[in-house]
Coordinates of N, CA, C and O in Angstrom, one line a residue:
X1 N -3.0 -19.3 18.7 CA -3.0 -18.4 17.7 C -4.1 -17.5 18.0 O -5.2 -17.7 18.4
X2 N -3.5 -16.1 17.9 CA -4.6 -15.0 18.3 C -5.6 -15.0 17.2 O -5.4 -15.1 15.9
X3 N -6.6 -14.7 17.6 CA -7.8 -14.6 16.7 C -8.6 -13.2 17.1 O -8.7 -12.8 18.1
X4 N -9.5 -12.8 16.2 CA -10.4 -11.7 16.4 C -11.8 -12.0 15.6 O -11.8 -12.9 14.5
X5 N -12.8 -11.2 15.9 CA -14.0 -11.1 15.2 C -14.6 -9.8 15.0 O -14.4 -8.9 15.7
X6 N -14.7 -9.6 13.7 CA -15.1 -8.3 13.2 C -16.5 -8.4 12.3 O -16.7 -9.2 11.2
X7 N -17.6 -8.0 12.8 CA -19.0 -8.1 12.0 C -19.1 -9.4 11.5 O -19.6 -9.9 10.5
X8 N -19.1 -10.3 12.7 CA -19.5 -11.8 12.5 C -18.4 -12.5 11.3 O -18.7 -13.8 11.0
X9 N -17.3 -12.0 11.1 CA -16.2 -12.6 10.4 C -15.2 -13.1 11.5 O -14.9 -12.2 12.2
X10 N -14.5 -14.2 11.3 CA -13.5 -14.5 12.0 C -12.2 -14.4 11.3 O -11.9 -14.9 10.2
X11 N -11.0 -14.2 12.1 CA -9.9 -13.7 11.7 C -8.7 -14.4 12.6 O -9.0 -14.4 13.8
X12 N -7.5 -14.8 12.2 CA -6.3 -15.3 12.6 C -5.1 -14.6 12.2 O -5.1 -14.2 11.3
X13 N -4.4 -14.5 13.3 CA -3.1 -13.8 13.2 C -2.3 -14.2 11.9 O -2.1 -15.5 11.9
X14 N -2.0 -13.3 11.0 CA -1.1 -13.8 9.9 C 0.2 -13.3 9.9 O 1.3 -13.9 9.8
X15 N 0.3 -11.9 10.3 CA 1.9 -11.2 10.2 C 1.6 -10.5 11.4 O 0.6 -9.3 11.7
X16 N 2.5 -10.6 12.4 CA 2.7 -9.8 13.4 C 3.2 -8.6 13.6 O 4.1 -8.3 12.6
X17 N 2.9 -7.7 14.4 CA 3.6 -6.1 14.2 C 5.1 -6.2 14.3 O 5.6 -5.6 13.4
X18 N 5.5 -7.2 14.8 CA 7.3 -7.2 14.7 C 7.7 -7.6 13.7 O 8.6 -7.1 12.8
X19 N 7.2 -8.5 12.7 CA 7.5 -8.8 11.5 C 7.2 -7.8 10.5 O 8.0 -7.5 9.7
X20 N 6.2 -7.1 10.5 CA 5.9 -5.9 9.8 C 6.8 -4.8 9.9 O 7.5 -4.5 9.1
X21 N 7.3 -4.6 11.2 CA 8.3 -3.5 11.3 C 9.6 -3.8 11.1 O 10.3 -3.0 10.4
X22 N 10.1 -5.1 11.0 CA 11.4 -5.5 10.6 C 11.4 -5.2 8.9 O 12.4 -4.8 8.6
X23 N 10.4 -5.8 8.6 CA 10.5 -5.5 6.9 C 10.4 -3.9 6.6 O 11.1 -3.8 5.7
X24 N 9.8 -3.2 7.1 CA 9.4 -1.9 6.9 C 10.9 -1.2 7.1 O 11.3 -0.2 6.6
X25 N 11.6 -1.8 8.4 CA 13.0 -1.1 8.4 C 13.9 -1.5 7.2 O 14.8 -0.7 6.6
X26 N 14.0 -2.7 6.8 CA 14.6 -3.1 5.5 C 14.4 -2.2 4.3 O 15.1 -1.7 3.5
X27 N 13.0 -2.1 3.9 CA 12.4 -1.2 2.8 C 13.0 0.2 3.0 O 13.8 0.9 2.1
X28 N 13.0 0.7 4.4 CA 13.4 1.9 4.5 C 15.0 2.1 4.2 O 15.2 3.4 3.7
X29 N 15.7 1.5 4.6 CA 17.1 1.5 4.5 C 17.3 1.4 2.8 O 18.3 2.1 2.5
X30 N 16.7 0.5 2.0 CA 17.1 0.5 0.6 C 16.4 1.6 0.1 O 17.2 2.4 -0.7
X31 N 15.4 2.4 0.7 CA 14.9 3.7 0.0 C 15.8 4.9 0.2 O 16.4 5.5 -0.6
X32 N 16.4 4.7 1.5 CA 17.5 5.9 1.8 C 18.9 5.9 0.9 O 19.2 6.6 0.5
X33 N 19.2 4.3 0.5 CA 20.3 4.2 -0.2 C 19.9 4.8 -1.6 O 20.8 5.4 -2.3
X34 N 19.0 4.2 -2.0 CA 18.3 4.3 -3.5 C 18.2 5.8 -4.0 O 18.5 6.3 -5.1
X35 N 17.6 6.5 -3.1 CA 17.0 8.0 -3.4 C 18.0 9.0 -2.7 O 17.5 10.2 -2.5
X36 N 19.2 8.8 -2.2 CA 20.0 9.4 -1.4 C 20.1 10.9 -1.6 O 20.1 11.9 -1.0
X37 N 20.2 11.3 -3.2 CA 20.5 12.6 -3.6 C 19.4 12.9 -4.5 O 19.4 14.0 -5.2
X38 N 18.0 12.4 -4.1 CA 17.1 12.7 -5.3 C 15.9 13.4 -4.6 O 15.1 13.9 -5.4
X39 N 15.6 13.4 -3.1 CA 14.4 14.0 -2.7 C 13.2 13.6 -3.4 O 12.4 14.3 -4.1
X40 N 12.7 12.2 -3.0 CA 11.8 11.8 -3.7 C 10.2 12.3 -3.1 O 10.5 12.9 -2.1
X41 N 9.2 12.1 -3.8 CA 7.8 12.5 -3.3 C 7.3 11.1 -3.1 O 6.9 10.4 -4.0
X42 N 6.8 10.8 -1.9 CA 5.9 9.7 -1.3 C 4.6 9.9 -1.5 O 4.0 11.4 -0.9
X43 N 3.7 9.3 -2.3 CA 2.2 9.6 -2.4 C 1.5 8.3 -1.8 O 1.7 7.3 -2.6
X44 N 0.8 8.5 -0.7 CA 0.0 7.6 0.0 C -1.1 7.3 -0.6 O -1.9 8.5 -0.9
X45 N -1.5 6.2 -0.9 CA -3.1 6.0 -1.4 C -4.2 5.8 -0.1 O -3.8 4.7 0.4
X46 N -4.9 6.5 0.3 CA -5.9 6.4 1.3 C -6.8 5.5 1.0 O -7.3 5.4 -0.2
X47 N -7.5 4.9 2.0 CA -7.2 5.1 3.2 C -6.4 4.0 3.9 O -5.6 4.3 5.1
X48 N -6.1 3.0 3.3 CA -5.5 1.9 3.8 C -4.1 2.1 4.1 O -3.3 1.4 4.9
X49 N -3.3 3.0 3.3 CA -1.8 3.2 3.4 C -1.4 3.8 4.8 O -0.2 3.7 5.1
X50 N -2.2 4.4 5.6 CA -1.7 5.4 6.7 C -0.8 4.8 7.5 O 0.2 5.5 7.9
X51 N -1.0 3.6 8.1 CA -0.2 3.1 9.0 C 1.1 2.8 8.4 O 2.2 3.1 8.9
X52 N 1.1 2.2 7.3 CA 2.3 1.7 6.7 C 3.1 3.1 6.3 O 4.3 2.8 6.6
X53 N 2.6 3.8 5.7 CA 3.5 5.2 5.1 C 3.8 5.8 6.6 O 5.0 6.2 6.4
X54 N 3.1 5.8 7.5 CA 3.8 6.5 8.7 C 4.7 5.7 9.4 O 5.9 6.4 9.6
X55 N 5.0 4.5 9.4 CA 6.0 3.7 9.7 C 7.1 3.6 8.9 O 8.3 3.5 9.1
X56 N 6.8 3.6 7.5 CA 7.9 3.5 6.6 C 8.6 5.0 6.8 O 9.9 5.1 6.7
X57 N 7.9 6.0 6.9 CA 8.7 7.5 6.8 C 9.5 7.7 8.1 O 10.3 8.4 8.0
X58 N 9.1 6.8 9.0 CA 10.1 6.9 10.3 C 11.4 6.5 10.0 O 12.3 6.8 10.7
X59 N 11.3 5.6 8.9 CA 12.6 4.9 8.6 C 13.6 5.6 7.5 O 14.6 5.4 7.3
X60 N 12.9 6.6 6.8 CA 13.2 7.2 5.8 C 13.8 8.7 6.4 O 13.2 9.6 6.8
X61 N 15.2 8.7 6.0 CA 16.1 9.8 6.7 C 16.6 10.9 5.7 O 17.0 11.8 6.2
X62 N 16.4 10.4 4.5 CA 16.8 11.5 3.4 C 15.6 12.6 3.0 O 14.5 12.3 3.7
X63 N 16.0 13.5 2.7 CA 14.9 14.7 2.3 C 13.8 14.3 1.3 O 14.2 13.3 0.5
X64 N 12.6 14.5 1.8 CA 11.7 13.9 0.7 C 10.2 14.8 1.0 O 10.2 15.7 2.0
X65 N 9.4 14.8 0.1 CA 8.0 15.4 0.4 C 7.1 14.3 0.4 O 7.2 12.9 0.0
X66 N 5.8 14.6 1.0 CA 4.9 13.7 1.3 C 3.7 14.2 1.0 O 3.1 15.4 1.1
X67 N 2.6 13.2 0.2 CA 1.4 13.8 -0.2 C 0.3 12.4 -0.1 O 1.1 11.4 -0.1
X68 N -0.9 12.6 0.0 CA -1.8 11.6 0.0 C -2.8 11.9 -1.2 O -3.0 12.8 -1.5
X69 N -3.4 10.7 -1.6 CA -4.3 10.9 -2.7 C -5.4 9.5 -2.1 O -5.1 8.8 -1.3
X70 N -6.6 10.0 -2.9 CA -7.8 8.9 -2.4 C -8.5 8.7 -3.8 O -8.7 9.6 -4.7
X71 N -8.8 7.5 -4.1 CA -9.3 7.1 -5.3 C -11.0 7.1 -5.0 O -11.4 6.9 -4.2
X72 N -11.5 7.9 -6.1 CA -13.2 7.8 -6.1 C -13.4 7.1 -7.1 O -12.9 6.9 -8.4
X73 N -14.6 6.1 -7.2 CA -14.9 5.0 -7.9 C -16.2 5.6 -8.3 O -17.1 6.3 -7.9
X74 N -16.7 5.4 -9.8 CA -18.0 5.7 -10.3 C -19.2 5.0 -9.4 O -19.1 3.8 -9.2
X75 N -20.2 5.7 -9.0 CA -21.1 5.0 -8.4 C -21.9 4.1 -9.1 O -22.3 4.6 -10.3
X76 N -22.4 3.1 -8.6 CA -23.3 2.1 -9.0 C -22.4 1.2 -10.2 O -23.1 0.5 -10.7
X77 N -21.2 1.4 -10.2 CA -20.4 0.3 -11.2 C -19.4 -0.5 -10.3 O -19.4 -0.3 -9.0
X78 N -18.7 -1.3 -10.8 CA -17.8 -2.2 -10.1 C -16.5 -1.6 -9.6 O -16.3 -0.4 -10.1
X79 N -15.8 -2.0 -8.7 CA -14.7 -1.3 -8.2 C -13.6 -1.1 -9.3 O -12.7 -0.5 -8.9
X80 N -13.5 -2.0 -10.3 CA -12.7 -1.7 -11.2 C -12.4 -0.5 -12.0 O -11.8 0.1 -12.8
X81 N -13.8 0.5 -11.9 CA -13.8 1.6 -12.7 C -13.6 2.8 -11.5 O -14.5 3.2 -10.7
X82 N -12.4 3.4 -11.9 CA -12.1 4.7 -11.0 C -12.6 6.0 -11.8 O -12.5 6.0 -13.1
X83 N -13.1 6.8 -11.0 CA -13.4 8.1 -11.5 C -12.4 9.2 -11.5 O -12.2 10.1 -12.5
X84 N -11.7 9.4 -10.5 CA -10.7 10.4 -10.4 C -9.8 10.0 -9.3 O -10.1 9.3 -8.1
X85 N -8.7 10.8 -9.1 CA -7.6 10.8 -8.1 C -7.8 12.1 -7.4 O -7.4 13.1 -8.0
X86 N -8.3 12.0 -6.1 CA -8.4 13.4 -5.3 C -7.3 13.6 -4.4 O -6.8 12.7 -3.9
X87 N -6.8 14.6 -4.5 CA -5.9 15.3 -3.7 C -4.6 15.6 -4.1 O -3.7 15.7 -3.3
X88 N -4.3 15.2 -5.3 CA -2.8 15.1 -5.9 C -2.4 16.9 -6.2 O -2.7 17.2 -7.2
X89 N -2.2 17.5 -5.2 CA -2.1 18.9 -5.1 C -0.5 19.2 -5.3 O -0.1 20.2 -4.6
X90 N 0.4 18.4 -5.9 CA 1.8 18.8 -5.9 C 2.2 18.3 -7.4 O 1.8 17.6 -8.2
X91 N 3.2 19.3 -8.0 CA 3.6 19.2 -9.2 C 4.7 17.9 -9.4 O 5.7 17.9 -8.6
X92 N 4.5 17.0 -10.1 CA 5.4 16.1 -10.3 C 6.4 15.6 -11.4 O 7.3 15.2 -11.7
X93 N 6.3 16.8 -11.9 CA 7.0 16.9 -13.2 C 8.6 16.9 -12.9 O 9.1 17.6 -12.2
X94 N 9.3 15.9 -13.6 CA 10.5 15.8 -13.3 C 11.1 15.1 -12.0 O 12.2 15.1 -11.7
X95 N 9.9 14.7 -11.2 CA 10.4 14.2 -9.6 C 10.3 12.5 -9.7 O 9.8 12.0 -10.5
X96 N 10.9 12.2 -8.7 CA 11.1 10.7 -8.7 C 9.7 10.7 -7.5 O 9.8 10.9 -6.4
X97 N 9.0 9.7 -7.9 CA 7.8 9.4 -7.2 C 7.6 8.0 -6.5 O 8.0 7.2 -7.3
X98 N 7.5 7.9 -5.3 CA 7.1 6.5 -4.7 C 5.7 6.4 -4.3 O 5.5 7.1 -3.3
X99 N 4.7 5.6 -4.9 CA 3.5 5.3 -4.6 C 3.5 4.4 -3.5 O 3.9 3.4 -3.5
X100 N 2.9 4.7 -2.2 CA 2.7 3.8 -1.1 C 1.3 3.2 -1.0 O 0.2 3.9 -0.9
X101 N 1.2 2.0 -1.0 CA -0.2 1.2 -1.0 C 0.2 0.3 0.1 O 1.0 -0.2 0.6
X102 N -1.2 -0.1 0.7 CA -1.4 -1.0 1.9 C -1.4 -2.4 1.2 O -0.6 -3.4 1.6
X103 N -2.0 -2.6 -0.1 CA -2.1 -4.2 -0.6 C -2.5 -3.8 -2.1 O -3.2 -3.0 -2.5
X104 N -1.9 -4.6 -3.1 CA -2.1 -4.5 -4.3 C -2.6 -6.2 -4.6 O -2.1 -7.0 -4.3
X105 N -3.9 -6.0 -5.0 CA -4.5 -7.4 -5.5 C -4.8 -7.3 -6.8 O -3.9 -8.0 -7.8
X106 N -5.7 -7.1 -7.6 CA -6.1 -7.1 -8.8 C -5.2 -6.0 -9.7 O -4.8 -6.3 -10.7
X107 N -4.9 -5.0 -9.1 CA -4.0 -4.0 -9.6 C -4.8 -2.9 -10.3 O -4.4 -1.9 -11.0
X108 N -6.3 -3.0 -10.3 CA -6.9 -1.8 -11.0 C -6.6 -0.5 -10.5 O -6.5 0.4 -11.1
X109 N -6.7 -0.2 -9.1 CA -6.6 1.1 -8.6 C -5.2 1.6 -8.9 O -5.0 2.6 -9.0
X110 N -4.1 0.5 -8.6 CA -2.7 0.9 -8.9 C -2.5 1.3 -10.3 O -1.8 2.4 -10.4
X111 N -3.1 0.6 -11.2 CA -3.0 1.1 -12.8 C -3.6 2.3 -12.8 O -2.8 3.4 -13.7
X112 N -4.8 2.8 -12.3 CA -5.4 4.1 -12.5 C -4.3 5.1 -11.9 O -4.1 6.2 -12.5
X113 N -3.6 5.0 -10.7 CA -3.0 5.9 -10.0 C -1.9 6.1 -10.9 O -1.3 7.2 -10.8
X114 N -1.0 4.8 -11.3 CA 0.2 5.1 -12.0 C -0.2 6.1 -13.2 O 0.8 7.1 -13.6
X115 N -1.2 5.8 -13.8 CA -1.5 6.5 -15.1 C -1.9 7.9 -14.8 O -1.3 8.9 -15.5
X116 N -2.5 8.2 -13.5 CA -2.7 9.7 -13.3 C -1.5 10.4 -13.1 O -1.2 11.6 -13.5
X117 N -0.5 9.7 -12.3 CA 0.5 10.4 -12.0 C 1.6 10.3 -13.4 O 2.3 11.5 -13.4
X118 N 1.8 9.5 -14.1 CA 2.5 9.7 -15.3 C 2.1 10.5 -16.3 O 3.0 11.2 -16.9
X119 N 1.0 11.0 -16.2 CA 0.5 12.2 -16.9 C 1.1 13.6 -16.4 O 1.2 14.4 -17.3
X120 N 1.7 13.5 -15.5 CA 2.6 14.9 -14.8 C 3.9 14.7 -15.2 O 4.7 15.7 -14.9
X121 N 4.4 13.7 -16.0 CA 5.7 13.5 -16.4 C 6.8 13.4 -15.4 O 7.5 14.2 -15.4
X122 N 6.7 12.6 -14.5 CA 7.7 12.6 -13.3 C 9.0 11.9 -14.1 O 8.9 11.3 -15.1
X123 N 10.2 11.9 -13.3 CA 11.2 11.4 -13.6 C 11.2 9.9 -13.4 O 11.6 9.2 -14.6
X124 N 10.5 9.5 -12.6 CA 10.4 7.8 -12.3 C 9.1 7.7 -11.3 O 8.8 8.5 -10.5
X125 N 8.4 6.6 -11.5 CA 7.6 6.3 -10.6 C 7.9 4.7 -10.3 O 7.9 3.9 -11.0
X126 N 7.7 4.5 -8.9 CA 7.8 3.1 -8.3 C 6.8 2.9 -7.3 O 6.4 3.9 -6.7
X127 N 6.5 1.8 -7.0 CA 5.7 1.4 -6.3 C 6.2 0.7 -4.6 O 7.0 -0.3 -5.0
X128 N 5.8 1.1 -3.8 CA 6.2 0.3 -2.5 C 4.8 -0.1 -1.8 O 3.7 0.8 -1.4
X129 N 4.5 -1.3 -1.7 CA 3.2 -2.0 -1.1 C 3.5 -2.8 0.1 O 4.8 -3.5 -0.2
X130 N 2.9 -2.8 1.2 CA 3.0 -3.7 2.2 C 2.7 -5.0 1.8 O 3.5 -5.8 2.1
X131 N 1.6 -5.1 1.1 CA 1.1 -6.6 0.7 C 1.0 -6.6 -0.8 O 0.4 -5.5 -1.2
X132 N 1.5 -7.8 -1.4 CA 1.0 -8.1 -2.8 C 0.5 -9.6 -2.8 O 1.0 -10.3 -2.4
X133 N -0.5 -9.6 -3.6 CA -1.1 -10.9 -4.1 C -0.9 -11.2 -5.5 O -1.9 -10.8 -6.2
X134 N 0.3 -11.7 -5.8 CA 0.6 -12.0 -7.1 C -0.4 -12.8 -7.9 O -0.5 -12.5 -9.2
X135 N -1.1 -13.8 -7.3 CA -2.0 -14.5 -8.1 C -3.3 -13.8 -8.5 O -3.8 -14.2 -9.3
X136 N -3.4 -12.6 -7.9 CA -4.7 -11.7 -8.4 C -4.5 -10.7 -9.3 O -5.4 -10.2 -9.6
X137 N -3.2 -10.5 -9.6 CA -2.9 -9.4 -10.4 C -3.3 -9.6 -11.8 O -3.3 -10.5 -12.3
X138 N -4.1 -8.7 -12.1 CA -4.7 -8.7 -13.8 C -3.7 -7.8 -14.7 O -4.0 -7.7 -15.9
X139 N -2.6 -7.0 -14.3 CA -1.8 -6.4 -15.0 C -0.3 -6.8 -14.7 O 0.0 -7.2 -13.6
X140 N 0.7 -6.5 -15.5 CA 2.1 -6.7 -15.3 C 2.5 -5.4 -14.7 O 2.3 -4.3 -15.5
X141 N 3.2 -5.1 -13.7 CA 3.6 -4.0 -13.1 C 5.4 -4.2 -13.1 O 5.6 -4.8 -12.3
X142 N 6.0 -3.5 -14.0 CA 7.4 -3.5 -13.8 C 7.8 -2.6 -12.8 O 9.2 -2.6 -12.3
X143 N 7.2 -1.5 -12.2 CA 7.6 -0.7 -11.2 C 7.2 -0.9 -9.7 O 7.2 -0.1 -9.1
X144 N 6.6 -2.0 -9.5 CA 6.6 -2.5 -8.1 C 7.9 -2.9 -7.6 O 8.5 -4.0 -7.9
X145 N 8.4 -2.0 -7.0 CA 9.8 -2.0 -6.6 C 9.9 -2.6 -5.1 O 11.0 -3.2 -4.8
X146 N 9.2 -2.1 -4.3 CA 9.4 -2.7 -2.6 C 8.0 -3.4 -2.3 O 6.8 -2.8 -2.5
X147 N 8.2 -4.8 -1.9 CA 7.0 -5.5 -1.5 C 7.3 -6.1 0.0 O 8.5 -6.4 0.3
X148 N 6.6 -5.5 1.0 CA 6.6 -6.0 2.2 C 6.6 -7.5 2.4 O 7.6 -8.3 2.7
X149 N 5.4 -8.0 1.9 CA 5.0 -9.5 1.9 C 4.2 -10.0 0.8 O 3.1 -9.2 0.6
X150 N 4.4 -11.1 0.1 CA 3.8 -11.6 -0.9 C 2.6 -12.6 -0.1 O 3.0 -13.2 0.9
X151 N 1.4 -12.5 -0.4 CA 0.3 -13.4 0.5 C -0.5 -13.9 -0.5 O -0.5 -13.8 -1.8
X152 N -1.3 -15.2 -0.3 CA -2.1 -15.7 -1.1 C -3.4 -15.0 -1.2 O -3.5 -13.7 -0.8
X153 N -4.3 -15.3 -2.0 CA -5.7 -14.7 -2.1 C -6.7 -14.5 -0.9 O -7.7 -15.1 -0.8
X154 N -5.9 -14.1 0.1 CA -6.7 -14.1 1.3 C -7.2 -12.7 1.6 O -6.6 -11.7 1.3
X155 N -8.3 -12.6 2.4 CA -9.0 -11.4 3.0 C -8.3 -11.1 4.2 O -8.3 -11.9 5.3
X156 N -7.9 -10.0 4.3 CA -6.9 -9.5 5.6 C -7.6 -8.4 6.1 O -8.1 -7.5 5.3
X157 N -7.1 -8.2 7.5 CA -7.5 -6.7 7.9 C -6.4 -6.4 9.1 O -5.6 -7.3 9.4
X158 N -6.5 -5.2 9.4 CA -5.4 -4.9 10.4 C -4.4 -4.0 9.9 O -4.4 -4.1 8.4
X159 N -3.7 -3.3 10.4 CA -2.6 -2.5 9.9 C -2.9 -1.5 8.9 O -2.3 -1.4 7.8
X160 N -4.1 -0.7 9.2 CA -4.5 0.1 7.9 C -5.6 -0.5 7.0 O -6.4 0.2 6.5
X161 N -6.0 -1.9 7.1 CA -6.8 -2.3 6.3 C -8.0 -2.8 7.0 O -7.9 -3.3 8.3
X162 N -9.3 -2.7 6.4 CA -10.4 -3.0 7.2 C -11.6 -4.0 6.6 O -11.2 -4.3 5.5
X163 N -12.5 -4.0 7.3 CA -13.5 -4.8 7.0 C -14.9 -4.0 7.3 O -15.0 -3.6 8.7
X164 N -15.8 -3.6 6.6 CA -16.6 -2.5 7.0 C -16.2 -1.5 7.8 O -17.0 -1.2 8.7
X165 N -15.3 -0.8 7.4 CA -14.6 0.2 8.3 C -14.0 -0.1 9.5 O -13.5 0.7 10.2
X166 N -13.9 -1.3 9.9 CA -13.3 -1.8 11.4 C -11.9 -2.5 10.9 O -12.0 -3.1 10.0
X167 N -11.2 -2.4 11.9 CA -9.8 -3.3 12.1 C -8.8 -2.4 11.5 O -7.6 -2.7 11.7
X168 N -8.8 -1.3 11.0 CA -7.7 -0.5 10.5 C -6.6 -0.1 11.7 O -5.5 -0.1 11.3
X169 N -7.2 -0.1 12.9 CA -6.3 0.3 13.9 C -5.6 -0.9 14.6 O -4.7 -0.7 15.5
X170 N -5.8 -1.9 14.2 CA -5.1 -3.1 14.6 C -3.7 -3.2 14.1 O -3.4 -3.0 13.0
X171 N -2.6 -3.3 15.2 CA -1.2 -3.4 14.6 C -0.8 -4.5 14.1 O 0.4 -4.4 13.4
X172 N -1.5 -5.7 14.2 CA -1.0 -6.9 13.3 C -1.9 -7.2 12.0 O -2.8 -6.3 12.0
X173 N -1.9 -8.0 11.2 CA -2.4 -8.3 10.0 C -3.0 -9.8 10.3 O -2.3 -10.5 10.8
X174 N -4.3 -9.8 10.2 CA -5.2 -11.0 10.4 C -5.6 -11.2 9.0 O -6.1 -10.4 8.4
X175 N -5.8 -12.5 8.8 CA -6.5 -13.3 7.9 C -7.9 -13.8 8.1 O -8.0 -14.4 9.1
X176 N -8.8 -13.8 7.1 CA -10.1 -14.3 7.4 C -10.1 -15.9 7.5 O -9.3 -16.4 6.6
X177 N -10.8 -16.5 8.3 CA -10.7 -17.9 8.6 C -12.2 -18.5 8.5 O -13.2 -17.6 8.9
X178 N -12.4 -19.5 7.8 CA -14.0 -20.0 8.0 C -14.2 -20.9 9.3 O -13.2 -21.6 9.4
X179 N -15.0 -20.5 10.1 CA -15.3 -21.2 11.3 C -16.4 -22.1 11.1 O -17.4 -22.1 10.4

């Protein structure tokens, strides 16, 4: 089993790059079919989505637009308090929007992102996430349309996800293990 260490935390391979790419091809095929005549807007939530969104959009062959946003949190408060969505510089009124996330766990940031986008009155909003932790969700989301993999309450790194800023560039996904 492949393992790695980041800042004294130990990780073992959870999902390899080939599995990730196979799943992304399937999601891309579905998006191409569903949005064939619609010209959707893909909105990636940085920083974690960059690898997933890049590989996903290599599979999307229909006309589309791409934008990125970043969430800012209130300083000195818990992670559940978002202050603003930075970078949404595109008019979404009447558009079909696909939010691209690396991972959805509690759902706090996703809820904030969806609400900010819905204020612009898009035609539709769906979510495409590489990883979903169903046990951790604090909200019900009817618009999570595409899920790469459902995982347990594990701490993961790689493929855009980090630990202390490290590990985003790893092509596989690793889960934390207790040594």
